[in-house]
Tab-separated table of N, CA and C in Angstrom:
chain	number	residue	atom	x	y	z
A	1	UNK	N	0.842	-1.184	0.000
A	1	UNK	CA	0.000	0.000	0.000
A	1	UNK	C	0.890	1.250	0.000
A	2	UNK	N	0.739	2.309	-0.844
A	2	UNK	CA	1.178	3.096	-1.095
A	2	UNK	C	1.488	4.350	0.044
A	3	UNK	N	2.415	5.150	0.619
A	3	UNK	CA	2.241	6.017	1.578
A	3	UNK	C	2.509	7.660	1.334
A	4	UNK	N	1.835	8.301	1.511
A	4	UNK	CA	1.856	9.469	0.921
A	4	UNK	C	3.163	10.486	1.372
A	5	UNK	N	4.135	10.580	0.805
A	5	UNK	CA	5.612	10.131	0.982
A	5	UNK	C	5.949	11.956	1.615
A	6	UNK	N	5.235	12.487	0.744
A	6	UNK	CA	5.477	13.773	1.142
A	6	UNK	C	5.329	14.663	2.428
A	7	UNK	N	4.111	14.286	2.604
A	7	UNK	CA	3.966	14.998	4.250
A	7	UNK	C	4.508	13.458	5.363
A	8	UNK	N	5.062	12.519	5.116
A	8	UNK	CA	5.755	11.448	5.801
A	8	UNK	C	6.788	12.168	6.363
A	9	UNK	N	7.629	12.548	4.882
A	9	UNK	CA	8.771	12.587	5.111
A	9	UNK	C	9.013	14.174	6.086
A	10	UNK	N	8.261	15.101	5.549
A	10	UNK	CA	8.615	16.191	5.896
A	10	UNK	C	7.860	16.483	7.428
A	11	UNK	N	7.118	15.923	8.356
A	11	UNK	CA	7.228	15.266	9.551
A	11	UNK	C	8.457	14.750	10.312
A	12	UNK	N	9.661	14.781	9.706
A	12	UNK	CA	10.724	14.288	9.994
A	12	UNK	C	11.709	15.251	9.855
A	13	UNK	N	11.449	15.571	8.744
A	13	UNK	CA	12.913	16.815	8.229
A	13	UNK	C	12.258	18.077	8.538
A	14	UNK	N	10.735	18.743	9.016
A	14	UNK	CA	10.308	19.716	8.948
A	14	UNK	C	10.403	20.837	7.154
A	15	UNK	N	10.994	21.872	7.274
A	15	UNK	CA	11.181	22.648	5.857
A	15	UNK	C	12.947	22.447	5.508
A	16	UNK	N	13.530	21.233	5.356
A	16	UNK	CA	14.914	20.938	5.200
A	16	UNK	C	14.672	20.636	4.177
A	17	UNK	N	15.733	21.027	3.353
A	17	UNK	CA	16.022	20.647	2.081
A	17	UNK	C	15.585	18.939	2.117
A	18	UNK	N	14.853	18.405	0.509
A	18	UNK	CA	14.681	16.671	0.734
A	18	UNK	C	15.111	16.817	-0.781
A	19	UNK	N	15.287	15.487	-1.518
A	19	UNK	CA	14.733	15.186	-2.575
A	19	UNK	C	13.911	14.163	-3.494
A	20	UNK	N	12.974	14.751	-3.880
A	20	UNK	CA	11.438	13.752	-4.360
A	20	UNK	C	11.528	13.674	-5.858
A	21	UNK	N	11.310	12.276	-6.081
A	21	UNK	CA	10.536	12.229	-7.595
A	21	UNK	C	9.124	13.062	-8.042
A	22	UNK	N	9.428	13.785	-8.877
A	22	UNK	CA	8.130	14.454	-9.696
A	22	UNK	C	7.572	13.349	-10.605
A	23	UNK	N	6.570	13.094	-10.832
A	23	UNK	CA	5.691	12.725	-11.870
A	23	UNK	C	5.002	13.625	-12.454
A	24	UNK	N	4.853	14.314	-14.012
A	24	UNK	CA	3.980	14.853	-14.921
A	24	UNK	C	3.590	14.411	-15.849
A	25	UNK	N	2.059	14.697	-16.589
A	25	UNK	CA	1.953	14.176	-17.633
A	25	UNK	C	1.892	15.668	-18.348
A	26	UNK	N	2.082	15.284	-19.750
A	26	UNK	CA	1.888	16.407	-21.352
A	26	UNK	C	0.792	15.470	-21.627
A	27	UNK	N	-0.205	16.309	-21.218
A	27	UNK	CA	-1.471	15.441	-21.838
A	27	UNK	C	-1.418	16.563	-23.084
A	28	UNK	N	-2.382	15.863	-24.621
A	28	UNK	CA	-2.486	16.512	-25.037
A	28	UNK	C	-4.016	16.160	-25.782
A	29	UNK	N	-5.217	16.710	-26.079
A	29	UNK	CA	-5.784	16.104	-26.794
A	29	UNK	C	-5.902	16.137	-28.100
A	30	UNK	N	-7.233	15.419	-28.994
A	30	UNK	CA	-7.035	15.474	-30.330
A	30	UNK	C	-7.017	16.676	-30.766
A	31	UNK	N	-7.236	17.804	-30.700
A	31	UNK	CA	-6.889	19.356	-31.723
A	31	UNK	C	-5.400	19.941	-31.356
A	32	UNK	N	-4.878	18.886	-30.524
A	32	UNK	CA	-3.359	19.211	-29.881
A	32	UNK	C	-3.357	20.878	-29.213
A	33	UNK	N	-4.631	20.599	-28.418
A	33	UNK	CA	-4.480	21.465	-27.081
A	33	UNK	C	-3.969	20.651	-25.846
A	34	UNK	N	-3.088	21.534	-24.816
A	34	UNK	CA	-2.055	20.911	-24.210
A	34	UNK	C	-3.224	21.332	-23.138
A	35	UNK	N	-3.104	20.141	-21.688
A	35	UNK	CA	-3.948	20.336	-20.865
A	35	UNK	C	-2.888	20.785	-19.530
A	36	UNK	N	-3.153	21.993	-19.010
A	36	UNK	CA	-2.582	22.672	-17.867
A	36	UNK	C	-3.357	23.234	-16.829
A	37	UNK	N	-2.681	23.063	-15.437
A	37	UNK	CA	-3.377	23.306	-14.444
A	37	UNK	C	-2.787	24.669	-13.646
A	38	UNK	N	-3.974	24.988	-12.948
A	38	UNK	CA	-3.363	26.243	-12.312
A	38	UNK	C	-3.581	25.941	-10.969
A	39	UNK	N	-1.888	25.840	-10.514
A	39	UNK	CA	-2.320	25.406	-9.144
A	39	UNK	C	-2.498	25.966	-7.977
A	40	UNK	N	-3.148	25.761	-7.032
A	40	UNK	CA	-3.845	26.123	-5.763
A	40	UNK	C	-2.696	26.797	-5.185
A	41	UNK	N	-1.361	25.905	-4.941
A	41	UNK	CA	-0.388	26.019	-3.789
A	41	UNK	C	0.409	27.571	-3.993
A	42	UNK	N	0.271	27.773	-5.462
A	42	UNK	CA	1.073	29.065	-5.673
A	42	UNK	C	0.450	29.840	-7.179
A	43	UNK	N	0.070	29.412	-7.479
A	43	UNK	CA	-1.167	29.775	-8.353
A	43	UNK	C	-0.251	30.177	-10.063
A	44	UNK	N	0.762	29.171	-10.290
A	44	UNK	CA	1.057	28.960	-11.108
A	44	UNK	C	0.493	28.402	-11.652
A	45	UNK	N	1.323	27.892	-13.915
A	45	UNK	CA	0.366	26.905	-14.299
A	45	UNK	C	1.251	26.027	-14.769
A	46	UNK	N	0.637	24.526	-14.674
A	46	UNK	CA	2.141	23.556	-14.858
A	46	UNK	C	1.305	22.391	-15.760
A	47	UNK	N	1.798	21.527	-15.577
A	47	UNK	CA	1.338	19.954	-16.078
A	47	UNK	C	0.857	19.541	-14.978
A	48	UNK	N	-0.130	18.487	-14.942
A	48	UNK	CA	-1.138	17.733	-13.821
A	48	UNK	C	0.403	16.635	-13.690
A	49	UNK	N	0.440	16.793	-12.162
A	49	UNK	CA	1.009	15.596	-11.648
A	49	UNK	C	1.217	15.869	-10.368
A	50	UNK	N	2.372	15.198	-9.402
A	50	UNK	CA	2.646	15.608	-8.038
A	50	UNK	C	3.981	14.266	-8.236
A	51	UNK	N	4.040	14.190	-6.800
A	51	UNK	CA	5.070	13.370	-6.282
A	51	UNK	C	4.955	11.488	-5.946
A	52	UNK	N	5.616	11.173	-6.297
A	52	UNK	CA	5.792	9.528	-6.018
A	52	UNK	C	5.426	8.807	-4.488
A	53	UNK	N	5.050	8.448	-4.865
A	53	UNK	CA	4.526	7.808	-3.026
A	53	UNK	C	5.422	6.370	-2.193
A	54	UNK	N	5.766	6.587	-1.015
A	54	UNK	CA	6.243	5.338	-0.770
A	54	UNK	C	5.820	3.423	-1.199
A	55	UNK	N	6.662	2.742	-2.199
A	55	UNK	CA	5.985	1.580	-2.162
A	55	UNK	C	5.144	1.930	-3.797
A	56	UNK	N	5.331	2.663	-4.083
A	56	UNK	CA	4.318	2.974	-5.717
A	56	UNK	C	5.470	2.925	-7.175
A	57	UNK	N	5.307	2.637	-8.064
A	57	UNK	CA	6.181	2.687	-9.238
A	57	UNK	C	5.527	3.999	-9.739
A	58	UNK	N	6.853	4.143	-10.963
A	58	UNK	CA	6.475	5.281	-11.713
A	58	UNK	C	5.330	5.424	-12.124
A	59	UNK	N	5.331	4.393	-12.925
A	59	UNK	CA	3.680	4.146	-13.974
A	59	UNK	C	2.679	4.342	-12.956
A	60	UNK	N	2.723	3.452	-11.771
A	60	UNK	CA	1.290	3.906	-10.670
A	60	UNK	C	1.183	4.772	-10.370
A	61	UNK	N	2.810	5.754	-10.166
A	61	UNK	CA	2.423	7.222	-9.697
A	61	UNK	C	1.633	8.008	-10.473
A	62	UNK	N	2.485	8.055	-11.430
A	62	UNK	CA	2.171	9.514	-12.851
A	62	UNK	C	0.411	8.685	-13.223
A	63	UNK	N	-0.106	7.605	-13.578
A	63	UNK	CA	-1.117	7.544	-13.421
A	63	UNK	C	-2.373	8.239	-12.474
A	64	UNK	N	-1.803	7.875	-11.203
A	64	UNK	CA	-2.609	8.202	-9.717
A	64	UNK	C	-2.887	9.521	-9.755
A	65	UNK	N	-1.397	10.410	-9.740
A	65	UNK	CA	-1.690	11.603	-9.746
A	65	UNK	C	-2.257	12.477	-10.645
A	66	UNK	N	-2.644	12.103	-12.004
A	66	UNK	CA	-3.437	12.193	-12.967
A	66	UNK	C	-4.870	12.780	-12.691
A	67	UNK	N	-5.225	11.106	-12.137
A	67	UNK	CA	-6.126	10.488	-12.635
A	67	UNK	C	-6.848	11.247	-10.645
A	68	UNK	N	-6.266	11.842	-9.927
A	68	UNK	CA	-6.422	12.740	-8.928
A	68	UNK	C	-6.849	14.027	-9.288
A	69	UNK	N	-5.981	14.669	-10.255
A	69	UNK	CA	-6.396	16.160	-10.548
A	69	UNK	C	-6.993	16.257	-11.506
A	70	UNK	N	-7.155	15.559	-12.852
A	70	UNK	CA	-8.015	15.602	-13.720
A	70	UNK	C	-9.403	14.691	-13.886
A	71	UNK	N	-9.085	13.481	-13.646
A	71	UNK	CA	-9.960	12.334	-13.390
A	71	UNK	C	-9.964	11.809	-14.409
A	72	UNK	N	-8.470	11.849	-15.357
A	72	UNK	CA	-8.229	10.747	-16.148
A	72	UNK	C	-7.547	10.035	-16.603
A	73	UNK	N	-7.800	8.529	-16.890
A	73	UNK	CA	-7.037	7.734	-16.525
A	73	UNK	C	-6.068	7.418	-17.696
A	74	UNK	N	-5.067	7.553	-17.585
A	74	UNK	CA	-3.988	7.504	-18.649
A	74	UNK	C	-3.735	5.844	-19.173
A	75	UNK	N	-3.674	5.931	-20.540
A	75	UNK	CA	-3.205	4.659	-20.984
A	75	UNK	C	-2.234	3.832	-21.016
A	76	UNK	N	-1.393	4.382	-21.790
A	76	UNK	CA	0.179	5.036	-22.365
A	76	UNK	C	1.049	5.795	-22.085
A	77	UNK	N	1.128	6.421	-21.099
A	77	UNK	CA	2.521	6.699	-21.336
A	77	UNK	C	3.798	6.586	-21.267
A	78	UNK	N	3.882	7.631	-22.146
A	78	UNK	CA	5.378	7.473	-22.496
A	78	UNK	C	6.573	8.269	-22.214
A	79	UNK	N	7.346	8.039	-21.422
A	79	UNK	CA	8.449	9.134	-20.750
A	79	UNK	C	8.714	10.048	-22.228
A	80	UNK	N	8.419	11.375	-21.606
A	80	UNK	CA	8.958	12.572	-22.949
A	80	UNK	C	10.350	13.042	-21.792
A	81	UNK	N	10.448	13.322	-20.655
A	81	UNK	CA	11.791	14.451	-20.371
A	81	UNK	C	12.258	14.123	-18.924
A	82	UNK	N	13.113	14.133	-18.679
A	82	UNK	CA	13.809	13.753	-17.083
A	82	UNK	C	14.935	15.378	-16.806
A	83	UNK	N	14.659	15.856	-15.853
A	83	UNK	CA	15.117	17.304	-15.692
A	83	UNK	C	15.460	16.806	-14.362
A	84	UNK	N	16.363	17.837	-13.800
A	84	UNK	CA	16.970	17.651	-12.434
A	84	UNK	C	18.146	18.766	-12.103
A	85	UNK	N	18.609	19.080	-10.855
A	85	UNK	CA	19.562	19.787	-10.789
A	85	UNK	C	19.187	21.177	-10.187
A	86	UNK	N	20.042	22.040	-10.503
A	86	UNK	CA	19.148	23.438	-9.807
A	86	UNK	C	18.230	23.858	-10.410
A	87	UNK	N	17.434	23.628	-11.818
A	87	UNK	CA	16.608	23.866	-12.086
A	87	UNK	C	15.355	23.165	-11.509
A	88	UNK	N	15.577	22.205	-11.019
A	88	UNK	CA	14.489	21.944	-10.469
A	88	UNK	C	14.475	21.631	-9.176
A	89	UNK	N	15.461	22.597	-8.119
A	89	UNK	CA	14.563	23.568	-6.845
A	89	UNK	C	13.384	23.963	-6.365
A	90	UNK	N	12.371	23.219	-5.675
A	90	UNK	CA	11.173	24.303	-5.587
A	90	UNK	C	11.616	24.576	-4.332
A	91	UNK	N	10.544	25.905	-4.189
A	91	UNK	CA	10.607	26.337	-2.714
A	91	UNK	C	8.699	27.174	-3.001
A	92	UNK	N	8.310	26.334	-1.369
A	92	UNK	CA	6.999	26.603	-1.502
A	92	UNK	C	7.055	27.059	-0.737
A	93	UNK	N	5.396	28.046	-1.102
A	93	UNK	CA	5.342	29.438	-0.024
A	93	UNK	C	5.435	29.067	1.687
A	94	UNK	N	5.440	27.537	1.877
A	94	UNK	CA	5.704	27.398	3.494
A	94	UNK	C	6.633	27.206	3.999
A	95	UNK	N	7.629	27.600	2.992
A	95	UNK	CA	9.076	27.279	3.402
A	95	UNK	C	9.658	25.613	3.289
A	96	UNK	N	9.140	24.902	2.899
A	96	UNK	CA	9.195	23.424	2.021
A	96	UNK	C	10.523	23.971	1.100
A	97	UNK	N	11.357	23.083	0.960
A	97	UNK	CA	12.528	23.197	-0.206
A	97	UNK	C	12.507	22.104	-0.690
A	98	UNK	N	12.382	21.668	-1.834
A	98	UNK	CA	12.444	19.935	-2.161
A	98	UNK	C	13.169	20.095	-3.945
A	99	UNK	N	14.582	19.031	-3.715
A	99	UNK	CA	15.071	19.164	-4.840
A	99	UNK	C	14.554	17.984	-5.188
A	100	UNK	N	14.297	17.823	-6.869
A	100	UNK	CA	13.125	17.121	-7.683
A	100	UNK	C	13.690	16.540	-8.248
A	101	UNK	N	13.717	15.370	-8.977
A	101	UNK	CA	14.077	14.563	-10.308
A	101	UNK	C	12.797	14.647	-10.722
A	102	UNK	N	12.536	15.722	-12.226
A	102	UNK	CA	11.144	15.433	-12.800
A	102	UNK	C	10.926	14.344	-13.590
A	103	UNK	N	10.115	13.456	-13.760
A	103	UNK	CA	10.055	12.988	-15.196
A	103	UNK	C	8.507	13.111	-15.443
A	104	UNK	N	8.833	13.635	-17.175
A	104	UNK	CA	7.652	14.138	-17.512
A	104	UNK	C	7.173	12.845	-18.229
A	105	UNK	N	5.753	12.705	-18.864
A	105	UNK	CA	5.396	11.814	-19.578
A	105	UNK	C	4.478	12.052	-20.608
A	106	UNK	N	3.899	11.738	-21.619
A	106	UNK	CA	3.552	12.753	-22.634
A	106	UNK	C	2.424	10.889	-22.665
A	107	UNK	N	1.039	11.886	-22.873
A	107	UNK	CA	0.012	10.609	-23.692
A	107	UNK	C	-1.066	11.965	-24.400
A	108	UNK	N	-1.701	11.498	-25.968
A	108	UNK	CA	-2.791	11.729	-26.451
A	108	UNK	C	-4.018	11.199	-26.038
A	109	UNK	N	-4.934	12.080	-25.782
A	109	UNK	CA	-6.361	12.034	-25.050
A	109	UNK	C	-7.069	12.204	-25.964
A	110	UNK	N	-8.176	11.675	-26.075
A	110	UNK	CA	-9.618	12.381	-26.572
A	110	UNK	C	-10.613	13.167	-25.513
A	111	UNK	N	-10.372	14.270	-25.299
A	111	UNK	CA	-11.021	14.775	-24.036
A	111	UNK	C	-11.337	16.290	-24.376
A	112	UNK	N	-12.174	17.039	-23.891
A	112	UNK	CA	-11.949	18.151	-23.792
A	112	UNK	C	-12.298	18.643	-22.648
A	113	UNK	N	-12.429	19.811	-22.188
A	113	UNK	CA	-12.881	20.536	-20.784
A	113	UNK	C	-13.863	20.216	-20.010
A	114	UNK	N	-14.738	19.451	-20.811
A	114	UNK	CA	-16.011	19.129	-19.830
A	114	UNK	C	-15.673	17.810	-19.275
A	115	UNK	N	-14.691	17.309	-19.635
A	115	UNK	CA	-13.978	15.674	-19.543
A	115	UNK	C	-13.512	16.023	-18.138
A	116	UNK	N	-13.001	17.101	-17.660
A	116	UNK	CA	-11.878	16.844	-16.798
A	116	UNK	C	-12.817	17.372	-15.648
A	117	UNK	N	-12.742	15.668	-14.728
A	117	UNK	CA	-13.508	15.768	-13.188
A	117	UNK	C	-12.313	15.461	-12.268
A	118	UNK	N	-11.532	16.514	-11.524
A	118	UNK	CA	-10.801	16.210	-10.623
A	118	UNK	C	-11.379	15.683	-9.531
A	119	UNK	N	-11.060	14.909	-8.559
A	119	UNK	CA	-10.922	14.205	-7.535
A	119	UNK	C	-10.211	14.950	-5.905
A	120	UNK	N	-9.480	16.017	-6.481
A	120	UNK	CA	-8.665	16.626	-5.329
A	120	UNK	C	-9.124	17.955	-5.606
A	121	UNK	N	-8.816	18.848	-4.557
A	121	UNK	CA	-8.522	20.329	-4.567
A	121	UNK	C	-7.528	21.085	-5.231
A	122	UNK	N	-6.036	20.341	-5.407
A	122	UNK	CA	-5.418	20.856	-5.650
A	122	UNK	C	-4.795	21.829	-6.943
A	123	UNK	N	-6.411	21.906	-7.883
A	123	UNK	CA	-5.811	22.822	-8.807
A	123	UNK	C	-6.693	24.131	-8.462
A	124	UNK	N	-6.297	25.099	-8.793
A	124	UNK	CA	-7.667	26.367	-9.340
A	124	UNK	C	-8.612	25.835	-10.423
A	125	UNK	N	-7.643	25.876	-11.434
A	125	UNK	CA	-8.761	25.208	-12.602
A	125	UNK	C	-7.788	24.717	-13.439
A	126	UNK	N	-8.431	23.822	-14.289
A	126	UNK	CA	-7.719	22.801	-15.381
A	126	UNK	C	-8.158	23.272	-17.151
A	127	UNK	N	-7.660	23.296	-17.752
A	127	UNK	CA	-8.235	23.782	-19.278
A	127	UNK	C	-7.241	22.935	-20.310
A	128	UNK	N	-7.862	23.187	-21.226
A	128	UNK	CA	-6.998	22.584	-22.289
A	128	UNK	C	-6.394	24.150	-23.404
A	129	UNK	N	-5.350	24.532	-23.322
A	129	UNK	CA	-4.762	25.019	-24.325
A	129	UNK	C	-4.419	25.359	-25.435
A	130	UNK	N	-4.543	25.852	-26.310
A	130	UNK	CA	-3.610	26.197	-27.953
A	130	UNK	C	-2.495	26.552	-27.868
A	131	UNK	N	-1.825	26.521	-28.726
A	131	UNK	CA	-0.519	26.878	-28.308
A	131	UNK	C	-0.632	28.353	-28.328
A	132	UNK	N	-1.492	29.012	-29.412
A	132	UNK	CA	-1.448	30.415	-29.162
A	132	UNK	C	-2.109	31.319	-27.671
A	133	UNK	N	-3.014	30.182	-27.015
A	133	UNK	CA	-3.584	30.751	-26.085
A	133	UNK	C	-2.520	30.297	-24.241
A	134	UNK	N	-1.242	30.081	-24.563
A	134	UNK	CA	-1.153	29.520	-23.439
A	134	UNK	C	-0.514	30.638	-22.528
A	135	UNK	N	-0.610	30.643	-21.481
A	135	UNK	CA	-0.078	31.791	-20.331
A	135	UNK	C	0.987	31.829	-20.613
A	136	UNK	N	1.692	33.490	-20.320
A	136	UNK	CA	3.397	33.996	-20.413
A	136	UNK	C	3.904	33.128	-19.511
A	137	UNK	N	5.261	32.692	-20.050
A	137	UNK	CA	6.404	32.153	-19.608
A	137	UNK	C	6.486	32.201	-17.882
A	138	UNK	N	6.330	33.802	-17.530
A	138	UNK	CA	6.434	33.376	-16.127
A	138	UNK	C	5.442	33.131	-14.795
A	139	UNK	N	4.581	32.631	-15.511
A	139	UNK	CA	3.080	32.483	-15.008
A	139	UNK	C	3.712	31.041	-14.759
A	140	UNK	N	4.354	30.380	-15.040
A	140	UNK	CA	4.943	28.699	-15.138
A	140	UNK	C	5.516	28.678	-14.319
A	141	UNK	N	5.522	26.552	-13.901
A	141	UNK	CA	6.895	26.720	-13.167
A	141	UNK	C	7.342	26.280	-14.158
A	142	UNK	N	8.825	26.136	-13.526
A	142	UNK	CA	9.678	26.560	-14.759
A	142	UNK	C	9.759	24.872	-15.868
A	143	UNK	N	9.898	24.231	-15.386
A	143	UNK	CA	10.125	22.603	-15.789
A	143	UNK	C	8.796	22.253	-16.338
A	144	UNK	N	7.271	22.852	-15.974
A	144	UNK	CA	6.458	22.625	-17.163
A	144	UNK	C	6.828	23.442	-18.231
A	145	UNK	N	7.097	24.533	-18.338
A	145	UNK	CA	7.158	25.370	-19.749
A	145	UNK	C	8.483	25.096	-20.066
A	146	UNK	N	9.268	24.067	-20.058
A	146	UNK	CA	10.111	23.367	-20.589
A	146	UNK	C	9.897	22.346	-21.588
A	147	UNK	N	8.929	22.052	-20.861
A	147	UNK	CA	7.904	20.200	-21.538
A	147	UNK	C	6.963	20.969	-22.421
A	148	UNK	N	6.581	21.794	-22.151
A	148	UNK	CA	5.390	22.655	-23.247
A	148	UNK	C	6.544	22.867	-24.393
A	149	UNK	N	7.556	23.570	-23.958
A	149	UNK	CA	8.261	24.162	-25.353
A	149	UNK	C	8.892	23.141	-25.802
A	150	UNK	N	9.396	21.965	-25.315
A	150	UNK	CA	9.968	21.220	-26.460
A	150	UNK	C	8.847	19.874	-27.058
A	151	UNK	N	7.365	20.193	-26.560
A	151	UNK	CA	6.718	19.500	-27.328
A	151	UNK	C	6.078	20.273	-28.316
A	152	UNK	N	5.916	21.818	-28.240
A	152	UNK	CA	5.439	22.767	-29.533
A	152	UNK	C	7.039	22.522	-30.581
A	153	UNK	N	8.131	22.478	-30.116
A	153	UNK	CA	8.964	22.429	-31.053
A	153	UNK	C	9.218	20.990	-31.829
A	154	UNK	N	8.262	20.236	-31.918
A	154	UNK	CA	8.303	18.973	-31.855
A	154	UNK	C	9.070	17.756	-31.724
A	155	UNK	N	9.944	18.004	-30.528
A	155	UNK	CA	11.132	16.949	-29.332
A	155	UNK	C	10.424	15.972	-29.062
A	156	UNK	N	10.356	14.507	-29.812
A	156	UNK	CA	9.786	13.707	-28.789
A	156	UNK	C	10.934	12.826	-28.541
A	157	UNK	N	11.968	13.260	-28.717
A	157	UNK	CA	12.789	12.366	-28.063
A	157	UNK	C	13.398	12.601	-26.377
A	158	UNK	N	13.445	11.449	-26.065
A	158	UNK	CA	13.552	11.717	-24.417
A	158	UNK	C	14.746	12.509	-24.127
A	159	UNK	N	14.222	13.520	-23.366
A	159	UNK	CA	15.864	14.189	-23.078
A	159	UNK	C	16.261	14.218	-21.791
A	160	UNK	N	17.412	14.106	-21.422
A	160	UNK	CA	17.874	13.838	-19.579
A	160	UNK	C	18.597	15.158	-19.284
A	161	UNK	N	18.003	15.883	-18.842
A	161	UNK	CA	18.931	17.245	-18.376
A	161	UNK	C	18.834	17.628	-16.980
């Protein structure tokens, strides 16, 4: 059984530096609008995902956490990007520091806006995108509008940075 690794761990370390696996997906659906969330915790806009749980694999994670904020359940995917390093530092507004290994994952949906029934609180709101309609650069964190720009530039090869 899976343990929700994040507030585990940080029960222990308090706001000390840790470091967690990210799970994201690049959902995208059929008119290749990209689906992004605006999240609650800091009211950025990123890719639907969260963190790995004790005892869970990748695939169960990046599924779970999905299939949590949007309410859907992924088929396929397929690792698009693995990021790490000082770019991917967060620091949340409670003083949380957690250095990340992201890996992103990219699947095609048939869905649109009325599709997406989250399960959690944790977004503001969820939409699906154009590329011409998507929020300025620093409205992001930074490692989704990484995965946005090298899937508008069309990168599907996995990249490890």
């Amino acid at each position: 059984m899976a343990v929700d690794y994040i507030p585990y761990i940080r029960k222990k370390v308090g706001h000390d530096e840790i470091l967690s696996v990210s799970l994201a997906a690049l959902i995208v659906n059929h008119e290749g609008k990209i689906l992004l969330e605006k999240r609650r915790d800091n009211g950025l806009y990123s890719l639907p995902g969260g963190s790995i749980d004790l005892y869970e694999t990748v695939l169960e994670g990046v599924k779970r956490e999905v299939r949590e904020e949007t309410g859907f359940l992924l088929q396929n995917p397929v690792l698009f990007q693995i990021r790490s390093g000082e770019k991917s530092i967060f620091r949340y507004p409670n003083g949380d520091v957690t250095h990340y290994v992201d890996l992103t994952f990219f699947e095609e949906v048939t869905a649109e806006d009325d599709d997406i029934k989250p399960e959690d609180q944790e977004s503001l709101f969820l939409h699906f995108f154009s590329k011409d309609e998507l929020p300025p650069q620093e409205e992001f964190l930074p490692n989704s509008y990484a995965s946005v720009q090298k899937y508008l530039q069309g990168d599907f090869h996995v990249t490890i940075d």
